[in-house]
Coordinates of C-alpha atoms in Angstrom, one line a residue:
M1 CA -94.4 45.0 7.0
K2 CA -90.7 45.5 6.4
I3 CA -89.5 49.1 6.3
T4 CA -85.9 50.3 5.7
F5 CA -84.8 53.9 6.2
I6 CA -81.7 54.8 4.2
S7 CA -79.8 58.1 4.8
N8 CA -76.2 59.4 5.2
F9 CA -76.0 58.8 9.0
L10 CA -78.1 58.3 12.1
G11 CA -78.5 61.6 14.0
P12 CA -80.5 62.8 17.0
H13 CA -83.4 64.1 14.8
Q14 CA -83.9 60.6 13.3
L15 CA -83.2 58.4 16.4
P16 CA -86.6 58.9 18.2
F17 CA -88.5 58.0 15.0
C18 CA -86.3 54.9 14.4
K19 CA -87.0 53.8 18.0
A20 CA -90.7 54.3 17.5
M21 CA -90.6 52.2 14.3
V22 CA -88.7 49.4 16.1
N23 CA -91.4 49.4 18.8
R24 CA -94.0 48.8 16.1
L25 CA -92.1 46.6 13.7
G26 CA -89.3 45.0 15.7
E27 CA -86.7 43.4 13.5
D28 CA -88.6 44.4 10.4
F29 CA -87.3 47.9 10.7
K30 CA -83.7 48.8 9.8
F31 CA -81.8 52.1 9.4
V32 CA -79.0 52.1 6.8
A33 CA -76.2 54.6 7.2
T34 CA -74.3 55.2 4.0
E35 CA -71.4 57.3 5.4
P36 CA -69.9 58.2 8.8
M37 CA -71.1 61.3 10.7
T38 CA -69.1 64.4 9.7
E39 CA -66.8 66.2 12.1
E40 CA -68.8 69.3 11.8
R41 CA -72.0 67.5 13.1
I42 CA -70.0 65.9 15.9
K43 CA -68.7 69.3 17.0
L44 CA -72.3 70.5 17.0
G45 CA -73.3 67.8 19.5
W46 CA -74.9 65.3 17.1
S47 CA -73.0 62.3 18.6
L48 CA -75.3 59.6 19.9
D49 CA -75.1 57.6 23.2
K50 CA -74.2 54.4 21.3
D51 CA -71.8 53.8 18.5
T52 CA -74.3 51.4 16.8
Y53 CA -77.9 50.5 17.5
P54 CA -79.3 47.0 16.9
F55 CA -81.5 48.3 14.0
E56 CA -78.6 50.2 12.4
I57 CA -76.5 49.0 9.5
K58 CA -73.4 51.0 8.7
A59 CA -73.1 50.2 5.0
N60 CA -69.9 52.1 4.6
E61 CA -67.9 49.9 7.0
S62 CA -67.6 46.7 4.9
N63 CA -68.6 45.2 1.6
E64 CA -70.7 42.6 3.5
L65 CA -72.8 45.4 5.1
Q66 CA -73.0 47.2 1.8
K67 CA -74.4 44.1 0.1
K68 CA -76.9 43.7 3.0
A69 CA -78.0 47.2 2.6
E70 CA -78.5 46.8 -1.1
Q71 CA -80.5 43.7 -0.5
L72 CA -82.8 45.4 2.0
A73 CA -83.3 48.2 -0.5
I74 CA -84.8 45.7 -2.9
E75 CA -86.6 43.3 -0.6
S76 CA -88.3 45.7 1.9
D77 CA -91.9 46.5 1.5
V78 CA -91.2 50.2 1.9
V79 CA -87.9 52.1 1.7
I80 CA -87.4 55.7 2.9
I81 CA -84.5 57.5 1.2
G82 CA -83.0 60.5 2.8
S83 CA -79.5 61.8 1.9
A84 CA -78.5 58.7 -0.1
P85 CA -77.8 57.8 -3.8
D86 CA -80.5 57.0 -6.3
S87 CA -78.9 53.6 -6.7
Y88 CA -81.0 52.5 -3.7
I89 CA -84.2 53.6 -5.4
I90 CA -83.8 52.5 -9.1
P91 CA -83.9 48.7 -8.5
R92 CA -87.2 49.1 -6.5
L93 CA -88.8 51.3 -9.1
K94 CA -88.0 48.7 -11.8
R95 CA -90.0 46.2 -9.7
N96 CA -92.8 48.8 -9.0
K97 CA -92.1 48.7 -5.2
L98 CA -92.8 51.6 -2.9
P99 CA -90.1 54.1 -2.0
F100 CA -90.4 57.5 -0.3
K101 CA -87.9 60.3 -0.7
Y102 CA -87.4 62.4 2.4
S103 CA -86.4 66.0 1.7
E104 CA -86.2 69.5 3.0
R105 CA -86.9 72.2 0.4
P106 CA -84.4 71.9 -2.5
L107 CA -84.5 75.6 -3.4
K108 CA -83.3 77.2 -0.2
K109 CA -81.2 79.7 -2.1
G110 CA -83.9 80.3 -4.7
I111 CA -83.9 80.2 -8.5
H112 CA -81.7 82.6 -10.4
W113 CA -80.8 82.7 -14.1
N114 CA -77.3 81.6 -13.4
N115 CA -78.4 78.3 -11.7
L116 CA -81.6 77.6 -13.6
A117 CA -80.2 75.1 -16.0
H118 CA -78.4 73.2 -13.3
I119 CA -81.6 73.0 -11.2
I120 CA -83.7 71.8 -14.1
C121 CA -81.2 69.0 -14.9
G122 CA -81.0 67.9 -11.3
M123 CA -84.8 67.9 -10.9
W124 CA -85.2 65.7 -13.9
L125 CA -82.3 63.4 -13.1
H126 CA -83.2 62.7 -9.5
H127 CA -87.0 63.2 -9.5
G128 CA -88.8 64.0 -12.7
R129 CA -87.8 60.9 -14.7
F130 CA -89.4 58.7 -12.0
Q131 CA -92.8 60.4 -11.8
S132 CA -94.6 57.6 -13.6
K133 CA -93.4 55.2 -10.9
P134 CA -94.7 54.7 -7.3
L135 CA -92.3 57.3 -5.9
Y136 CA -93.6 59.5 -3.1
M137 CA -92.2 62.4 -1.1
L138 CA -92.0 63.0 2.7
A139 CA -91.7 66.8 2.9
A140 CA -89.4 67.9 5.7
S141 CA -90.4 71.6 5.0
A142 CA -93.6 73.4 4.3
Y143 CA -92.0 74.6 1.1
T144 CA -90.9 71.2 -0.2
A145 CA -94.1 70.5 -2.2
D146 CA -94.0 74.0 -3.8
D147 CA -90.3 73.7 -4.9
Y148 CA -90.8 70.3 -6.5
A149 CA -94.2 71.1 -8.0
R150 CA -92.6 74.0 -10.0
F151 CA -90.9 71.2 -12.0
G152 CA -93.9 68.9 -12.2
C153 CA -92.7 66.6 -9.4
Y154 CA -94.7 64.9 -6.7
R155 CA -98.0 66.6 -7.4
G156 CA -100.5 64.7 -5.3
K157 CA -97.7 62.4 -4.0
C158 CA -96.1 64.7 -1.4
Y159 CA -96.9 64.3 2.3
K160 CA -96.3 66.4 5.4
W161 CA -93.4 65.1 7.4
G162 CA -90.5 66.6 9.3
Y163 CA -87.8 65.9 11.9
F164 CA -88.8 64.4 15.2
P165 CA -86.3 65.1 18.0
E166 CA -87.1 63.7 21.5
A167 CA -90.5 64.9 22.6
K168 CA -90.4 65.0 26.4
K169 CA -93.5 64.4 28.6
Y170 CA -94.0 67.0 31.3
D171 CA -96.7 67.8 33.8
P172 CA -98.0 70.8 31.8
D173 CA -99.1 72.8 34.8
E174 CA -95.7 72.3 36.5
L175 CA -93.9 73.2 33.3
M176 CA -95.7 76.5 32.9
K177 CA -95.3 77.3 36.6
G178 CA -91.5 77.0 36.2
K179 CA -91.3 79.8 33.7
L180 CA -89.0 82.7 34.8
S181 CA -91.8 85.2 34.3
A182 CA -93.2 84.2 37.7
A183 CA -90.3 86.1 39.3
S184 CA -90.3 89.9 39.5
D185 CA -87.3 92.2 39.6
G186 CA -89.3 94.9 41.4
L187 CA -90.3 96.9 38.3
K188 CA -93.8 97.5 37.1
R189 CA -93.6 94.7 34.6
P190 CA -92.4 91.2 35.6
C191 CA -89.0 90.1 34.2
V192 CA -89.6 88.0 31.1
S193 CA -87.1 85.4 29.9
I194 CA -86.3 85.5 26.2
L195 CA -84.2 82.8 24.5
W196 CA -82.4 82.4 21.2
A197 CA -80.3 79.3 20.4
G198 CA -78.3 78.2 17.4
R199 CA -75.2 78.8 15.3
L200 CA -74.3 82.4 15.2
I201 CA -74.3 82.8 11.4
G202 CA -75.7 85.2 8.9
W203 CA -78.8 83.4 7.7
K204 CA -80.0 82.6 11.2
H205 CA -80.0 86.4 12.0
P206 CA -79.1 86.4 15.7
D207 CA -78.5 90.2 15.3
A208 CA -82.3 90.6 15.0
S209 CA -82.5 89.6 18.6
I210 CA -80.0 92.2 19.7
R211 CA -81.9 94.9 17.8
L212 CA -85.1 93.6 19.5
A213 CA -83.5 93.9 22.9
E214 CA -82.5 97.5 22.2
S215 CA -86.1 98.4 21.3
L216 CA -87.5 96.6 24.4
K217 CA -85.1 98.4 26.7
E218 CA -86.0 101.7 25.2
K219 CA -89.7 101.0 25.8
G220 CA -89.0 100.2 29.5
Y221 CA -89.7 96.4 29.5
S222 CA -88.1 94.2 32.1
F223 CA -86.5 91.2 30.5
K224 CA -83.5 88.9 30.3
M225 CA -82.4 87.7 26.9
T226 CA -80.0 84.8 26.4
L227 CA -78.3 83.9 23.1
I228 CA -76.8 80.4 23.1
G229 CA -74.3 79.3 20.5
T230 CA -71.1 80.1 18.8
G231 CA -70.2 81.0 15.2
E232 CA -68.7 83.6 12.9
M233 CA -70.9 86.4 14.2
E234 CA -70.0 86.0 17.8
E235 CA -67.6 88.9 18.1
Q236 CA -70.0 91.2 16.1
L237 CA -72.8 90.3 18.5
H238 CA -70.7 91.0 21.6
N239 CA -69.8 94.4 20.1
M240 CA -73.5 95.2 19.4
I241 CA -74.4 94.4 23.0
R242 CA -71.6 96.6 24.3
D243 CA -72.2 99.5 21.9
K244 CA -75.9 99.5 22.7
S245 CA -75.3 99.2 26.5
L246 CA -77.3 96.0 26.8
E247 CA -75.0 94.1 29.1
D248 CA -77.6 94.4 31.9
C249 CA -80.3 92.5 29.9
V250 CA -78.5 90.4 27.3
E251 CA -76.1 87.5 27.9
M252 CA -74.2 85.2 25.6
P253 CA -73.0 82.1 27.5
G254 CA -71.5 80.4 24.5
A255 CA -72.0 76.8 23.3
M256 CA -73.8 74.2 25.4
K257 CA -74.8 70.6 25.2
A258 CA -78.3 69.9 23.9
S259 CA -79.5 68.9 27.4
E260 CA -78.4 72.2 28.8
V261 CA -80.2 74.1 26.0
R262 CA -83.4 72.2 26.8
S263 CA -83.0 73.3 30.4
Y264 CA -82.9 76.9 29.3
M265 CA -86.0 76.3 27.1
E266 CA -87.9 74.9 30.0
K267 CA -87.4 78.1 31.9
A268 CA -87.8 80.6 29.0
D269 CA -91.1 82.5 28.4
I270 CA -90.4 83.5 24.8
Y271 CA -88.3 81.7 22.2
L272 CA -87.1 83.6 19.1
F273 CA -86.6 81.8 15.8
T274 CA -85.2 84.3 13.3
S275 CA -83.8 82.2 10.5
D276 CA -84.6 82.9 6.8
F277 CA -85.4 80.5 3.9
N278 CA -82.0 78.7 4.4
E279 CA -83.5 77.0 7.5
G280 CA -84.7 73.7 5.9
W281 CA -86.6 72.5 8.9
G282 CA -85.4 73.8 12.3
A283 CA -85.7 71.2 15.0
V284 CA -85.2 73.8 17.7
L285 CA -88.9 74.8 17.0
N286 CA -90.0 71.3 18.0
E287 CA -87.8 71.5 21.1
S288 CA -88.9 75.0 22.2
M289 CA -92.6 74.3 21.7
N290 CA -92.2 71.0 23.6
S291 CA -90.7 73.1 26.4
G292 CA -93.8 75.3 26.6
C293 CA -92.2 78.4 25.1
A294 CA -94.3 81.1 23.4
V295 CA -92.5 81.1 20.1
V296 CA -92.1 84.1 17.7
A297 CA -90.8 82.7 14.4
S298 CA -90.0 83.8 10.9
H299 CA -92.4 82.5 8.3
A300 CA -89.5 81.4 6.1
I301 CA -88.4 78.5 8.3
G302 CA -89.5 75.2 6.9
S303 CA -91.1 73.8 10.1
V304 CA -93.1 77.0 10.9
P305 CA -96.1 76.7 8.6
F306 CA -96.5 73.0 9.7
L307 CA -96.1 73.4 13.4
I308 CA -97.4 76.8 14.2
K309 CA -100.9 78.0 13.9
D310 CA -100.5 81.7 14.2
E311 CA -102.0 83.2 17.3
E312 CA -103.0 79.8 18.6
N313 CA -99.8 78.0 19.6
G314 CA -97.2 80.7 18.5
L315 CA -96.7 83.9 16.6
I316 CA -95.4 84.2 13.1
Y317 CA -93.8 87.3 11.6
E318 CA -92.7 88.1 8.0
N319 CA -89.1 87.1 7.4
G320 CA -86.8 90.1 7.7
N321 CA -89.5 92.4 9.1
Q322 CA -87.9 93.7 12.2
K323 CA -90.8 95.9 13.1
Q324 CA -93.3 93.0 13.0
L325 CA -90.9 90.9 15.1
E326 CA -90.9 93.6 17.7
Q327 CA -94.6 94.0 17.6
Q328 CA -95.2 90.3 18.1
V329 CA -92.8 90.1 21.0
C330 CA -94.4 93.1 22.7
R331 CA -97.8 91.4 22.5
L332 CA -96.4 88.6 24.6
M333 CA -94.6 91.0 26.9
D334 CA -97.8 92.9 27.6
D335 CA -100.1 89.9 28.2
A336 CA -98.7 87.2 30.4
E337 CA -101.9 85.2 30.3
Y338 CA -101.8 85.1 26.5
R339 CA -98.1 84.2 26.6
M340 CA -98.8 81.2 28.8
K341 CA -101.7 80.1 26.7
L342 CA -99.6 80.0 23.6
G343 CA -96.8 78.2 25.4
L344 CA -99.2 75.5 26.8
N345 CA -100.8 75.0 23.3
A346 CA -97.3 74.7 21.8
Y347 CA -96.4 72.0 24.3
H348 CA -99.6 70.0 23.4
T349 CA -98.8 70.4 19.7
I350 CA -95.6 68.4 20.1
A351 CA -96.7 66.1 23.0
D352 CA -100.0 65.1 21.3
L353 CA -99.2 65.2 17.5
W354 CA -95.8 66.2 16.1
N355 CA -93.7 63.5 17.7
A356 CA -92.0 60.3 16.7
D357 CA -94.6 57.9 18.1
V358 CA -97.5 59.5 16.1
A359 CA -95.2 59.9 13.0
A360 CA -94.3 56.1 13.1
E361 CA -98.0 55.1 13.5
R362 CA -99.2 57.3 10.7
L363 CA -96.4 56.4 8.3
I364 CA -97.2 52.7 8.6
D365 CA -100.8 53.5 8.1
L366 CA -100.1 55.6 5.0
C367 CA -97.9 52.8 3.6
E368 CA -100.6 50.2 4.1
N369 CA -103.1 52.5 2.4
I370 CA -100.9 53.1 -0.6
I371 CA -99.8 49.4 -1.0
F372 CA -103.1 47.8 -0.4
A373 CA -105.4 50.7 -1.6
K374 CA -107.6 50.3 1.4
K375 CA -109.3 53.6 1.2
T376 CA -107.2 56.7 0.3
K377 CA -103.6 57.6 -0.1
S378 CA -104.1 60.5 2.4
P379 CA -105.8 59.1 5.5
Y380 CA -105.3 62.3 7.7
E381 CA -106.8 65.7 7.2
N382 CA -104.2 67.7 9.1
G383 CA -100.7 67.2 10.5
I384 CA -98.3 64.4 9.8
C385 CA -98.9 62.4 6.6
S386 CA -101.6 64.7 5.3
E387 CA -101.0 65.8 1.7
A388 CA -98.4 68.7 1.6
K389 CA -100.2 71.3 -0.4
V390 CA -98.4 73.7 -2.8
M391 CA -97.9 77.1 -1.2
E392 CA -97.8 80.5 -2.8
N393 CA -94.1 81.5 -3.1
D394 CA -92.1 83.8 -5.4
W395 CA -90.3 82.1 -8.2
F396 CA -87.1 84.1 -7.8
G397 CA -85.1 85.3 -4.9
K398 CA -86.4 82.9 -2.2

């Protein structure tokens, strides 16, 4: 089977999946990049180890490569379309050949009367007019199916997917032993390590972590909180730490390389993920779970309903509910055994299921089922490539 993945550029969230596909398909897998990586992404540490991989075609670099990409888009058995023009899809649909679109939720900012007409037109132009054709959706958010279904798109043709950053293999017992909670600072409760990482911007709500730290300190908990990253809220957060006299328990070391952030995750007991509905997927959830952290995450984040089973491999709180965030963290602070259990289950969720190797195997299986109608278009009951169900969600304001 020949499969081609077409998107704007090859980044660290797609690379492990591409390598896994090459391991299974060899030269029958190709990745087409339609544009160079943006400076913003490069500054965020998205640069890869190599300029070009053998399976990668940079269609923007020459007319010859562009023609090769267009030919692959027609000839391949399956094409996956990420952030790329519909011109790669339309020739396939005219031939009734299988393409998948690959999308986070399109309605991150919600639907409002002033943008409704624009959204309706865009939905029809890029999705609705193709619904009689064999066009399917790989949902890189638990809210993708719901957003598209509101406009009659991809009903029964939308599958659970996501981003698959590197899933490291650890000795689970050694990983959990290395958590900072094993060390005590001499107080009644052991010192717990709490981590937050990301861009310091409004919709990621890093300030919720500072308010949490204030509450934990008032309650007498022993902890060390680290916020990693830079952004427009950096000065505001430093001022909050100073004004609330939290310098002894909260640190902000600035920006770090991805490998350094993973090192912090490997030592952290609790990982906080506080973003709102603007967080399409949130690959730091994969990484923190893979590192054995007990995660407390907002329900609004696209990856959370897919990856976290509440109270089994992490804890979920209602987006924006500061009191509930604090309650969930206190549960973990008070019960080290439960905290370690959630962290271990989180590790196995990524190591055993939500990783590039499983995703590649299941996608190929799904493609074969759709093309050859072997048994069913949804061969898996749970997890990657099972049907992405429509979720209850408010029409306006999300």
